Amino acid sequence: VLREEQGDEIRAELKADVDQEVDRAWNAPDPEPESALLHVFADRAAAAHGAGGNADREEEQLENASSEVAPTLEDSTGDRS
Amino acid sequence: VTEKNVVQTIHDTLWDEMKADDRVLVLGEDVGARGGVFRVTAGFLDEFGEQRVIDTPLAESGIVGVGIGMALHGLLPVAEIQFADFIHPAFDQLVSEAARIRYRSAGDFACPLVVRAPWGGGVHGALYHSQSIEAFYGHVPGLKTIVPSTPYDVKGMLRAAILDPDPVLFLEHKKTYRLIKGDVPDEPYEVPIGVADVKREGEDLTVIAYGLMLHLCLEAAERLQQEEGMSAEVVDLRTISPLDRETILDSVRKTSKAMVVYEDNRTFGAGAEVVATIAEELMFELDGPLVRIGGPDIPAMPFSTPLEHFYMPDVDRIYAQMKELAKF
């Protein structure tokens, strides 16, 4: 049976975890706007699908958009390797 | 190399992929005991068993939803929607879930799901066995919508779809199933998704099509050559989305004239995007108006034969428009 003080302890731990992640999120730098184009498809070129304009320009935008790297096949759960 | 029709090619390719990788499985209405209404999975239940050949209830949302779950957990499901006309209950699963899983997880999760669906008219199928659905799904980033139309492309693109780490809607024009035959290499190969193909080279105009319309355009182009001595370059889109803009634009740059042919309702159809792309990029290189042939804007394919013929673009109509544009 869970005692009241044990419950309080678990709640406090969870609150600390959540507070820590919330603080981390608030203090993180805002993402580059162009990073919104990432993660549409597995491959980067196709990630620009639907953005309009020519493919070279889109690719260049993606290259400059963010240090975030599009996932490789191996990175993605469920991908065939 | 073996000559096959489209439906036999789909059967054989699925069979080969299931033999090669036990993560590949099929699910859908009547795919098991009956072998599919078009016999695409005939013999599969005996060979692969009920764990990999799954007869589902008549619930398209459930078929796709279960497929998404399988894909997320490392399987490679190929879900069959018996007719594309019935896919609408699964729209939410495809658009809100499958297409967004990679994006919403910032690349942490992928959904390597293939959904096969027979589509298209000209088979006297009326309201619920004739629909074109490519525009609905071509509008959705994160989902690849493909329309191979020859046995060679069907084999290569079905393999590519199964190998693809993202969800793919694989549309099969049902009138091409037994009508269109061609040589198919016996060994496995891939035809890349997102790459259109020039099926016939020409100089006087570019014609862009897919599905059954591709074959009608090829026939009309041959007639234009024979009767008028003019050549049409016929581009097979093969993929609706992501659209291969470069192949389209390269061809139109060469011919300076373009028409697009599709059987879906003309307004907001896939051809509208093709025409808009050409207009955006090549406006001042064109020597004639952009021509768009599509089905009329009516809610469904009529059952009556003359009305169905009125709906479907045919070789005579395509030829007449080709000739007019070539001579413009």
Short mmCIF file of C-alpha atoms in Angstrom, two decimals:
data_model
loop_
_atom_site.label_atom_id
_atom_site.label_comp_id
_atom_site.label_asym_id
_atom_site.label_seq_id
_atom_site.Cartn_x
_atom_site.Cartn_y
_atom_site.Cartn_z
CA VAL A 1 0.00 0.00 0.00
CA LEU A 2 1.31 3.41 -0.92
CA ARG A 3 1.82 5.60 2.11
CA GLU A 4 1.00 9.29 1.88
CA GLU A 5 4.62 10.37 2.28
CA GLN A 6 5.67 8.00 -0.52
CA GLY A 7 3.04 9.55 -2.78
CA ASP A 8 4.30 13.01 -1.93
CA GLU A 9 7.82 11.90 -2.74
CA ILE A 10 6.80 10.54 -6.16
CA ARG A 11 4.82 13.69 -6.91
CA ALA A 12 7.79 15.85 -5.95
CA GLU A 13 10.14 13.83 -8.16
CA LEU A 14 7.79 14.05 -11.11
CA LYS A 15 7.25 17.77 -10.57
CA ALA A 16 11.00 18.33 -10.46
CA ASP A 17 11.44 16.39 -13.72
CA VAL A 18 8.66 18.31 -15.43
CA ASP A 19 9.87 21.67 -14.11
CA GLN A 20 13.37 20.91 -15.30
CA GLU A 21 12.16 20.04 -18.84
CA VAL A 22 9.89 23.06 -18.96
CA ASP A 23 12.78 25.31 -17.95
CA ARG A 24 15.00 23.66 -20.53
CA ALA A 25 12.38 24.25 -23.24
CA TRP A 26 11.83 27.91 -22.26
CA ASN A 27 15.56 28.58 -22.17
CA ALA A 28 16.37 26.80 -25.43
CA PRO A 29 17.06 29.02 -28.43
CA ASP A 30 14.20 29.39 -30.87
CA PRO A 31 14.56 27.15 -33.92
CA GLU A 32 15.52 28.66 -37.24
CA PRO A 33 12.26 29.29 -39.16
CA GLU A 34 13.48 27.34 -42.18
CA SER A 35 13.93 24.24 -40.07
CA ALA A 36 10.16 23.86 -40.47
CA LEU A 37 11.01 22.28 -43.83
CA LEU A 38 12.90 19.38 -42.26
CA HIS A 39 11.60 15.90 -41.45
CA VAL A 40 8.92 15.75 -44.12
CA PHE A 41 10.55 12.72 -45.70
CA ALA A 42 13.61 10.68 -44.85
CA ASP A 43 15.75 12.23 -47.55
CA ARG A 44 16.60 15.92 -47.38
CA ALA A 45 15.85 16.85 -50.97
CA ALA A 46 12.35 15.51 -50.73
CA ALA A 47 11.91 17.31 -47.43
CA ALA A 48 11.45 20.49 -49.42
CA HIS A 49 8.36 19.07 -51.10
CA GLY A 50 5.59 21.60 -51.41
CA ALA A 51 7.71 24.62 -50.60
CA GLY A 52 7.58 25.87 -54.17
CA GLY A 53 10.43 27.37 -56.19
CA ASN A 54 13.30 25.44 -57.62
CA ALA A 55 14.88 22.46 -55.99
CA ASP A 56 18.38 23.92 -55.81
CA ARG A 57 17.21 26.94 -53.85
CA GLU A 58 15.25 24.77 -51.47
CA GLU A 59 18.24 22.53 -50.93
CA GLU A 60 20.39 25.54 -50.19
CA GLN A 61 17.83 26.86 -47.72
CA LEU A 62 17.85 23.54 -45.98
CA GLU A 63 21.63 23.48 -45.83
CA ASN A 64 21.62 26.89 -44.16
CA ALA A 65 18.54 26.38 -42.08
CA SER A 66 19.78 24.61 -39.05
CA SER A 67 22.49 22.46 -37.63
CA GLU A 68 19.80 19.86 -37.17
CA VAL A 69 20.45 16.92 -39.44
CA ALA A 70 17.71 15.06 -41.25
CA PRO A 71 17.42 11.49 -40.05
CA THR A 72 19.23 8.74 -41.82
CA LEU A 73 17.60 5.44 -42.57
CA GLU A 74 19.29 3.89 -39.55
CA ASP A 75 18.09 6.67 -37.24
CA SER A 76 14.44 6.02 -37.79
CA THR A 77 12.47 3.46 -35.92
CA GLY A 78 10.69 1.14 -38.28
CA ASP A 79 12.91 1.84 -41.27
CA ARG A 80 14.10 -1.03 -43.37
CA SER A 81 17.81 -1.52 -43.08
CA VAL B 1 12.42 -11.02 -69.00
CA THR B 2 8.79 -12.13 -69.01
CA GLU B 3 5.79 -10.47 -70.65
CA LYS B 4 3.12 -9.77 -68.04
CA ASN B 5 0.05 -7.66 -67.55
CA VAL B 6 -0.16 -5.13 -64.73
CA VAL B 7 -2.12 -7.22 -62.25
CA GLN B 8 0.12 -10.26 -62.68
CA THR B 9 3.11 -8.01 -62.15
CA ILE B 10 1.72 -6.74 -58.85
CA HIS B 11 1.02 -10.31 -57.73
CA ASP B 12 4.50 -11.50 -58.62
CA THR B 13 6.29 -8.51 -57.13
CA LEU B 14 4.45 -8.77 -53.83
CA TRP B 15 5.15 -12.48 -53.78
CA ASP B 16 8.87 -11.93 -54.37
CA GLU B 17 9.10 -9.23 -51.71
CA MET B 18 7.33 -11.40 -49.15
CA LYS B 19 9.64 -14.28 -49.98
CA ALA B 20 12.68 -12.03 -49.61
CA ASP B 21 11.78 -10.37 -46.30
CA ASP B 22 9.51 -11.83 -43.65
CA ARG B 23 8.72 -8.36 -42.33
CA VAL B 24 6.60 -7.75 -45.43
CA LEU B 25 2.95 -8.70 -44.99
CA VAL B 26 -0.39 -7.89 -46.59
CA LEU B 27 -3.68 -6.95 -44.99
CA GLY B 28 -7.04 -5.91 -46.35
CA GLU B 29 -10.54 -6.98 -47.23
CA ASP B 30 -10.63 -10.43 -48.87
CA VAL B 31 -6.87 -10.55 -49.43
CA GLY B 32 -6.59 -13.94 -47.73
CA ALA B 33 -9.07 -16.71 -48.44
CA ARG B 34 -10.33 -15.09 -51.61
CA GLY B 35 -6.96 -13.85 -52.82
CA GLY B 36 -8.25 -10.33 -53.40
CA VAL B 37 -11.08 -9.22 -55.65
CA PHE B 38 -8.61 -8.75 -58.48
CA ARG B 39 -6.68 -11.93 -57.49
CA VAL B 40 -3.58 -9.90 -56.63
CA THR B 41 -2.93 -12.05 -53.56
CA ALA B 42 -4.16 -15.36 -54.96
CA GLY B 43 -2.24 -18.20 -53.31
CA PHE B 44 -0.65 -15.96 -50.68
CA LEU B 45 -2.55 -17.37 -47.71
CA ASP B 46 -1.38 -20.93 -48.45
CA GLU B 47 2.21 -19.84 -48.98
CA PHE B 48 2.69 -17.27 -46.23
CA GLY B 49 0.01 -18.11 -43.66
CA GLU B 50 -2.54 -16.05 -41.79
CA GLN B 51 0.05 -14.16 -39.74
CA ARG B 52 1.28 -12.44 -42.91
CA VAL B 53 -1.85 -12.49 -45.07
CA ILE B 54 -4.54 -10.89 -42.96
CA ASP B 55 -8.22 -10.72 -43.86
CA THR B 56 -9.61 -7.64 -42.20
CA PRO B 57 -13.10 -6.40 -41.41
CA LEU B 58 -14.71 -3.92 -43.81
CA ALA B 59 -13.13 -0.97 -42.04
CA GLU B 60 -10.62 1.03 -44.07
CA SER B 61 -9.69 3.29 -41.18
CA GLY B 62 -8.81 0.19 -39.19
CA ILE B 63 -6.83 -1.35 -42.06
CA VAL B 64 -4.62 1.71 -42.41
CA GLY B 65 -4.48 2.36 -38.66
CA VAL B 66 -3.31 -1.19 -37.96
CA GLY B 67 -0.82 -0.86 -40.81
CA ILE B 68 0.59 2.30 -39.24
CA GLY B 69 1.05 0.48 -35.94
CA MET B 70 2.81 -2.40 -37.68
CA ALA B 71 5.10 -0.02 -39.55
CA LEU B 72 6.02 1.83 -36.36
CA HIS B 73 7.02 -1.44 -34.78
CA GLY B 74 9.37 -2.64 -37.49
CA LEU B 75 7.15 -4.48 -39.95
CA LEU B 76 6.67 -3.57 -43.61
CA PRO B 77 2.92 -3.77 -44.15
CA VAL B 78 1.25 -3.51 -47.54
CA ALA B 79 -2.38 -2.61 -46.92
CA GLU B 80 -4.90 -3.13 -49.69
CA ILE B 81 -7.90 -0.87 -50.06
CA GLN B 82 -10.24 -2.93 -52.21
CA PHE B 83 -11.21 0.05 -54.37
CA ALA B 84 -9.77 3.55 -54.03
CA ASP B 85 -13.36 4.76 -53.75
CA PHE B 86 -13.49 3.17 -50.29
CA ILE B 87 -10.35 4.84 -48.94
CA HIS B 88 -12.11 7.92 -47.62
CA PRO B 89 -12.76 6.52 -44.12
CA ALA B 90 -8.97 6.08 -43.87
CA PHE B 91 -8.25 9.68 -44.88
CA ASP B 92 -7.68 10.70 -41.28
CA GLN B 93 -5.24 7.85 -40.62
CA LEU B 94 -3.25 8.63 -43.76
CA VAL B 95 -3.24 12.40 -43.48
CA SER B 96 -3.27 13.04 -39.74
CA GLU B 97 -1.13 10.09 -38.69
CA ALA B 98 0.95 8.30 -41.35
CA ALA B 99 2.03 11.43 -43.21
CA ARG B 100 2.93 13.33 -40.04
CA ILE B 101 4.71 10.78 -37.88
CA ARG B 102 8.20 11.65 -39.09
CA TYR B 103 7.55 15.40 -38.90
CA ARG B 104 5.85 15.44 -35.51
CA SER B 105 8.67 13.35 -33.99
CA ALA B 106 11.43 15.46 -35.61
CA GLY B 107 12.63 12.37 -37.44
CA ASP B 108 12.64 9.99 -34.49
CA PHE B 109 9.88 7.78 -35.90
CA ALA B 110 9.07 6.63 -39.42
CA CYS B 111 6.09 4.95 -40.99
CA PRO B 112 7.18 2.65 -43.83
CA LEU B 113 3.64 1.73 -44.85
CA VAL B 114 2.41 0.99 -48.38
CA VAL B 115 -1.27 1.39 -49.15
CA ARG B 116 -2.35 -0.12 -52.48
CA ALA B 117 -5.59 1.01 -54.08
CA PRO B 118 -7.15 0.30 -57.50
CA TRP B 119 -8.48 3.56 -58.94
CA GLY B 120 -9.87 5.06 -62.11
CA GLY B 121 -12.77 4.81 -64.50
CA GLY B 122 -13.66 3.40 -67.88
CA VAL B 123 -14.67 0.05 -66.43
CA HIS B 124 -18.42 0.65 -66.09
CA GLY B 125 -17.91 0.78 -62.35
CA ALA B 126 -20.11 3.82 -61.74
CA LEU B 127 -20.07 5.95 -58.61
CA TYR B 128 -18.15 3.75 -56.20
CA HIS B 129 -15.72 1.83 -58.41
CA SER B 130 -14.33 4.54 -60.68
CA GLN B 131 -12.99 7.36 -58.58
CA SER B 132 -9.73 9.23 -58.94
CA ILE B 133 -8.32 10.10 -55.52
CA GLU B 134 -4.78 11.22 -56.31
CA ALA B 135 -5.40 14.93 -55.84
CA PHE B 136 -6.64 14.49 -52.26
CA TYR B 137 -3.45 12.72 -51.24
CA GLY B 138 -1.04 14.49 -53.57
CA HIS B 139 -1.79 17.57 -51.51
CA VAL B 140 -0.30 16.00 -48.38
CA PRO B 141 3.43 16.47 -47.65
CA GLY B 142 4.84 13.47 -45.83
CA LEU B 143 2.90 11.02 -47.97
CA LYS B 144 4.18 9.85 -51.35
CA THR B 145 1.47 9.27 -53.95
CA ILE B 146 2.52 7.22 -56.95
CA VAL B 147 0.77 6.05 -60.12
CA PRO B 148 2.87 3.60 -62.14
CA SER B 149 1.15 2.67 -65.38
CA THR B 150 3.26 0.04 -67.13
CA PRO B 151 4.25 -3.42 -65.92
CA TYR B 152 7.93 -2.42 -65.83
CA ASP B 153 7.23 0.64 -63.69
CA VAL B 154 4.73 -1.23 -61.51
CA LYS B 155 7.33 -3.81 -60.49
CA GLY B 156 10.09 -1.29 -59.90
CA MET B 157 7.93 1.19 -58.04
CA LEU B 158 6.18 -1.39 -55.87
CA ARG B 159 9.56 -2.61 -54.70
CA ALA B 160 10.68 0.99 -54.18
CA ALA B 161 7.51 1.68 -52.19
CA ILE B 162 8.08 -1.30 -49.90
CA LEU B 163 11.71 -0.27 -49.38
CA ASP B 164 10.77 3.37 -48.80
CA PRO B 165 11.08 4.58 -45.20
CA ASP B 166 8.03 6.83 -45.60
CA PRO B 167 4.35 6.07 -46.26
CA VAL B 168 3.46 5.50 -49.90
CA LEU B 169 0.04 5.45 -51.53
CA PHE B 170 0.41 3.09 -54.49
CA LEU B 171 -2.37 3.69 -57.00
CA GLU B 172 -3.15 1.08 -59.66
CA HIS B 173 -5.42 2.05 -62.53
CA LYS B 174 -7.78 -0.89 -62.64
CA LYS B 175 -8.45 -0.63 -66.39
CA THR B 176 -4.75 -1.15 -67.03
CA TYR B 177 -4.75 -4.34 -64.92
CA ARG B 178 -5.29 -6.72 -67.81
CA LEU B 179 -5.26 -4.28 -70.72
CA ILE B 180 -1.61 -3.24 -70.50
CA LYS B 181 1.13 -5.80 -71.02
CA GLY B 182 4.87 -5.40 -71.20
CA ASP B 183 8.25 -6.95 -70.60
CA VAL B 184 9.26 -7.26 -66.97
CA PRO B 185 12.78 -8.25 -65.89
CA ASP B 186 12.74 -11.31 -63.68
CA GLU B 187 15.31 -10.00 -61.22
CA PRO B 188 14.45 -7.42 -58.54
CA TYR B 189 14.98 -3.74 -59.40
CA GLU B 190 13.71 -0.37 -58.29
CA VAL B 191 12.17 2.49 -60.25
CA PRO B 192 12.73 5.60 -58.13
CA ILE B 193 9.78 7.38 -56.59
CA GLY B 194 9.59 11.06 -57.53
CA VAL B 195 11.03 10.67 -61.02
CA ALA B 196 8.86 11.10 -64.11
CA ASP B 197 9.67 9.33 -67.35
CA VAL B 198 9.62 10.40 -70.98
CA LYS B 199 7.72 7.53 -72.56
CA ARG B 200 7.89 8.96 -76.07
CA GLU B 201 10.23 11.64 -77.36
CA GLY B 202 8.96 14.47 -79.56
CA GLU B 203 9.55 18.03 -80.67
CA ASP B 204 6.25 19.79 -81.32
CA LEU B 205 4.52 19.65 -77.93
CA THR B 206 4.74 18.01 -74.52
CA VAL B 207 1.89 15.90 -73.21
CA ILE B 208 1.92 15.02 -69.52
CA ALA B 209 -0.26 12.18 -68.25
CA TYR B 210 -0.48 9.18 -65.93
CA GLY B 211 -2.63 6.11 -65.41
CA LEU B 212 -4.92 5.03 -68.22
CA MET B 213 -4.60 8.47 -69.80
CA LEU B 214 -0.90 7.85 -70.40
CA HIS B 215 -1.75 5.01 -72.76
CA LEU B 216 -4.43 7.01 -74.55
CA CYS B 217 -1.94 9.87 -74.98
CA LEU B 218 0.66 7.52 -76.43
CA GLU B 219 -1.92 6.27 -78.93
CA ALA B 220 -2.93 9.83 -79.84
CA ALA B 221 0.75 10.82 -80.21
CA GLU B 222 1.33 7.96 -82.64
CA ARG B 223 -1.69 9.07 -84.63
CA LEU B 224 -0.40 12.66 -84.70
CA GLN B 225 2.87 11.38 -86.12
CA GLN B 226 1.17 9.22 -88.73
CA GLU B 227 -1.48 11.67 -89.86
CA GLU B 228 0.19 15.06 -89.38
CA GLY B 229 3.90 14.28 -89.29
CA MET B 230 4.13 16.08 -85.94
CA SER B 231 5.72 14.65 -82.83
CA ALA B 232 4.44 14.80 -79.28
CA GLU B 233 6.72 14.15 -76.32
CA VAL B 234 4.76 12.12 -73.77
CA VAL B 235 5.83 12.43 -70.15
CA ASP B 236 4.58 9.82 -67.68
CA LEU B 237 4.38 11.49 -64.27
CA ARG B 238 4.61 8.14 -62.43
CA THR B 239 4.66 10.06 -59.15
CA ILE B 240 1.99 12.62 -58.26
CA SER B 241 3.77 13.76 -55.14
CA PRO B 242 6.59 14.68 -54.72
CA LEU B 243 6.19 16.04 -58.25
CA ASP B 244 9.18 15.76 -60.58
CA ARG B 245 9.22 19.35 -61.73
CA GLU B 246 12.55 19.07 -63.54
CA THR B 247 11.51 16.40 -66.03
CA ILE B 248 8.32 18.32 -66.84
CA LEU B 249 10.13 21.63 -67.24
CA ASP B 250 12.98 20.13 -69.28
CA SER B 251 10.50 18.69 -71.75
CA VAL B 252 8.43 21.87 -72.04
CA ARG B 253 11.59 23.95 -72.48
CA LYS B 254 12.32 21.76 -75.50
CA THR B 255 8.88 21.83 -77.13
CA SER B 256 7.53 25.20 -75.87
CA LYS B 257 4.01 23.81 -75.76
CA ALA B 258 2.32 21.71 -73.10
CA MET B 259 -0.89 19.92 -72.35
CA VAL B 260 -1.80 17.76 -69.38
CA VAL B 261 -4.37 14.98 -69.46
CA TYR B 262 -6.06 13.42 -66.44
CA GLU B 263 -9.40 11.79 -65.80
CA ASP B 264 -10.02 13.23 -62.34
CA ASN B 265 -12.43 16.14 -62.04
CA ARG B 266 -10.65 18.91 -63.90
CA THR B 267 -10.85 21.57 -61.20
CA PHE B 268 -8.14 21.27 -58.50
CA GLY B 269 -6.91 18.03 -60.10
CA ALA B 270 -3.26 16.96 -60.24
CA GLY B 271 -3.02 18.49 -63.70
CA ALA B 272 -3.73 21.90 -62.24
CA GLU B 273 -0.50 21.70 -60.24
CA VAL B 274 1.42 20.62 -63.34
CA VAL B 275 0.07 23.52 -65.35
CA ALA B 276 0.74 25.98 -62.53
CA THR B 277 4.33 24.74 -62.29
CA ILE B 278 4.89 25.31 -66.01
CA ALA B 279 3.25 28.73 -65.87
CA GLU B 280 5.40 29.80 -62.92
CA GLU B 281 8.67 28.73 -64.45
CA LEU B 282 8.31 28.95 -68.22
CA MET B 283 5.67 31.58 -68.96
CA PHE B 284 7.81 33.48 -71.43
CA GLU B 285 9.17 30.40 -73.19
CA LEU B 286 5.77 29.09 -74.25
CA ASP B 287 4.60 29.27 -77.86
CA GLY B 288 1.01 28.34 -77.14
CA PRO B 289 -1.61 28.22 -74.41
CA LEU B 290 -1.34 25.64 -71.66
CA VAL B 291 -4.00 23.01 -72.31
CA ARG B 292 -5.65 20.99 -69.57
CA ILE B 293 -7.92 18.03 -70.30
CA GLY B 294 -9.75 16.53 -67.35
CA GLY B 295 -13.02 14.96 -66.40
CA PRO B 296 -16.05 17.19 -65.95
CA ASP B 297 -16.76 18.67 -62.52
CA ILE B 298 -19.55 16.32 -61.55
CA PRO B 299 -19.76 14.43 -58.25
CA ALA B 300 -19.24 10.93 -59.61
CA MET B 301 -18.75 8.69 -62.63
CA PRO B 302 -22.16 7.92 -64.17
CA PHE B 303 -23.18 4.31 -64.75
CA SER B 304 -24.89 4.94 -68.08
CA THR B 305 -22.52 4.02 -70.92
CA PRO B 306 -22.91 7.22 -72.97
CA LEU B 307 -22.52 9.30 -69.83
CA GLU B 308 -19.41 7.39 -68.81
CA HIS B 309 -17.96 7.95 -72.27
CA PHE B 310 -18.78 11.63 -71.95
CA TYR B 311 -16.88 11.71 -68.67
CA MET B 312 -13.72 9.89 -69.70
CA PRO B 313 -11.23 11.67 -71.97
CA ASP B 314 -10.68 9.47 -75.03
CA VAL B 315 -8.12 9.17 -77.82
CA ASP B 316 -10.16 11.22 -80.29
CA ARG B 317 -10.53 14.11 -77.90
CA ILE B 318 -6.90 14.00 -76.84
CA TYR B 319 -5.79 13.77 -80.46
CA ALA B 320 -7.91 16.75 -81.51
CA GLN B 321 -6.45 18.91 -78.74
CA MET B 322 -2.92 17.69 -79.44
CA LYS B 323 -3.26 18.56 -83.10
CA GLU B 324 -4.70 21.99 -82.38
CA LEU B 325 -1.92 22.82 -79.94
CA ALA B 326 0.84 21.45 -82.17
CA LYS B 327 -0.35 23.70 -85.00
CA PHE B 328 -0.89 26.77 -82.82
#
